[in-house]
Amino acid sequence: MEEAVETIAQGLNQDPKKVRLWIMVNRQNKTTRPDQPIMDLRPTVEETLARAVGTSRDSVLRVWAEVADEVDAQGNAVWPTYQSNANGVVVKNDLILIFLKHFDVEQQKLHGIGHIYVSKEKKIEELVPVIAKKMGWGDKLPAGEQLAMWEEIKPSMIEALKAKQSLKAAELQDGDIICFQRVHERKSTGEVLGKIPRLGDRSSEEPKRWDHFDDAKAFYEFLCYKREIRLDPHPRSEKPDLDSFLLTLSAKATYDQLAERVGEHLNVEPTHLRFFTANASTGAPKGAVRRVPNATLSQILNPQNYTQQSLQTKANSLFFEVLDMSLAELDTKKNVKVIWLSEGITREDTFDVLVSKQGHVEDLIQALVKKAQIKDENEAGRIRVYEIHNHKFFRELSPNYPVLSINDYVDVIAERVPEDEIDAPETDFIKAIHFQNDPTRVHGIPFKFLLKEGEVFSETKKRLEKRTGIKGKAFEKIKFALIRRYQKPPTYINDDDILYEEGSPLDELMLGLDHLDRTRVTRNGAEMFLK
């Protein structure tokens, strides 16, 4: 053990005579504290370990190295307690070893500031001048200030110490920890130092922040539950200059407190933020987090109700989105994904459009005009909105159709109505689809097409080229066919046919455009899908 002390002293850059080692023990409350010093340095480390752990299975000798503040004329340490006398007998007086921690309210930090020896018979309040001196605050605290003190029994158990109580009555022993902080005195003096209002130096007029801890006990609780959360902007975010960042929060923080801290960091309104959990395997955003006022950060990141879901949720990671409106207002809106056709059917632009849940298709159109920055109906003509499913025309939506009734499993298409179709009767329209070789292999955007009485198909084709926006060789490669609901195969159309005179009700008849599906590419005999 003598050699061990020399090695440790060398590491501490200290004279071995000034260093002594204390055996650390596991207490019943799962903490590990210094218990008593190793006074006999003759045994080996193995022997000391065996003596220290007794019947326990601990295979490690854990020690705390104490450096003496005082030495005698020969340079030997003078220890306040557990001293060896001339006979080699170790004498223990009534002094106990206490560790001190300072909670700095302004800095919101907890610092270990060393240890002191104090008599068990002394009262808690008698520690004040000792601590003040150690902190360099002078012999005593300024008028109007005092120390609040707690015992750190374990990180999750912090108990206030009474001023008039002795250390012995407070059951303090070697290796215990006292945490202290400076506070303003109460007008009426109280016994319990750990329960003083108006802690810290902030004025009572200043609003209390939920993430500013006024006393050590609350700060300890924060340390027990703190989590560092990574926040990333949602990939679909339309706002530039948003970076990822880290925030340290308590797992007990509520949804609104999370929003407050993130809003503060981003300098945006907390009400205008939406959060998403992250997928554990891909790291990509999952569904939006519902704003439940009492939900804690821990519950948001680890949903308890769905074991599988909690396993799939990435711990300590969230995505955020800065909204143009408050989340409360967003809850009154329905998000509709609209595909805007601007050049026949050849150009598709997709927009997420928010419309009031009480709104109608005419409100959807107005919202699309604003989002897509296109001319409104008064300026550039009426806009048609229709639903498609599996590349087939499903139904056209009238301006007074309720937004809430729009099917979530269809694609919503919007286009400017061609001039010649504006006042045309519905019975003169035929539904058109795209297919490749077989009418069941549909692709592309279906559309409505106006038929004209007496018009031969060679003329109809010219209007189809204009209507679809498919030009040149790509249009020349299209073969046109009539598809009857209960008849296979399709009937291919000749240039001198007149579609208007086909006789079958037009809802039983479809116009088919047979051409290559550009989203499918054949390579080495296998079809590949490009998305």
Short mmCIF file of C-alpha atoms in Angstrom, two decimals, residues 236 255-256 259 269-276 288-293 321-333 354 357:
data_model
loop_
_atom_site.label_atom_id
_atom_site.label_comp_id
_atom_site.label_asym_id
_atom_site.label_seq_id
_atom_site.Cartn_x
_atom_site.Cartn_y
_atom_site.Cartn_z
CA ARG A 236 -39.91 19.32 -46.28
CA TYR A 255 -44.96 19.72 -24.78
CA ASP A 256 -45.49 23.48 -24.36
CA ALA A 259 -42.01 24.39 -27.80
CA GLU A 269 -43.44 31.84 -31.78
CA PRO A 270 -43.64 28.56 -29.82
CA THR A 271 -47.25 28.17 -31.01
CA HIS A 272 -46.02 28.04 -34.61
CA LEU A 273 -43.91 24.90 -34.16
CA ARG A 274 -44.74 21.30 -34.98
CA PHE A 275 -42.62 18.33 -33.88
CA PHE A 276 -42.01 14.88 -35.33
CA ALA A 288 -46.31 14.59 -36.21
CA VAL A 289 -46.43 14.64 -32.41
CA ARG A 290 -49.91 15.47 -31.12
CA ARG A 291 -49.98 18.47 -28.79
CA VAL A 292 -51.14 16.99 -25.50
CA PRO A 293 -50.60 19.73 -22.86
CA GLU A 321 -41.24 22.48 -38.60
CA VAL A 322 -41.88 26.22 -38.44
CA LEU A 323 -45.49 26.86 -39.47
CA ASP A 324 -47.08 29.93 -41.02
CA MET A 325 -49.87 29.68 -38.47
CA SER A 326 -50.34 28.45 -34.93
CA LEU A 327 -50.69 24.74 -34.26
CA ALA A 328 -54.17 25.42 -32.84
CA GLU A 329 -55.19 27.05 -36.12
CA LEU A 330 -53.53 24.24 -38.08
CA ASP A 331 -55.76 21.76 -36.24
CA THR A 332 -58.75 23.49 -37.85
CA LYS A 333 -57.23 22.87 -41.30
CA LEU A 354 -54.08 23.90 -46.14
CA LYS A 357 -62.00 21.82 -42.38
#
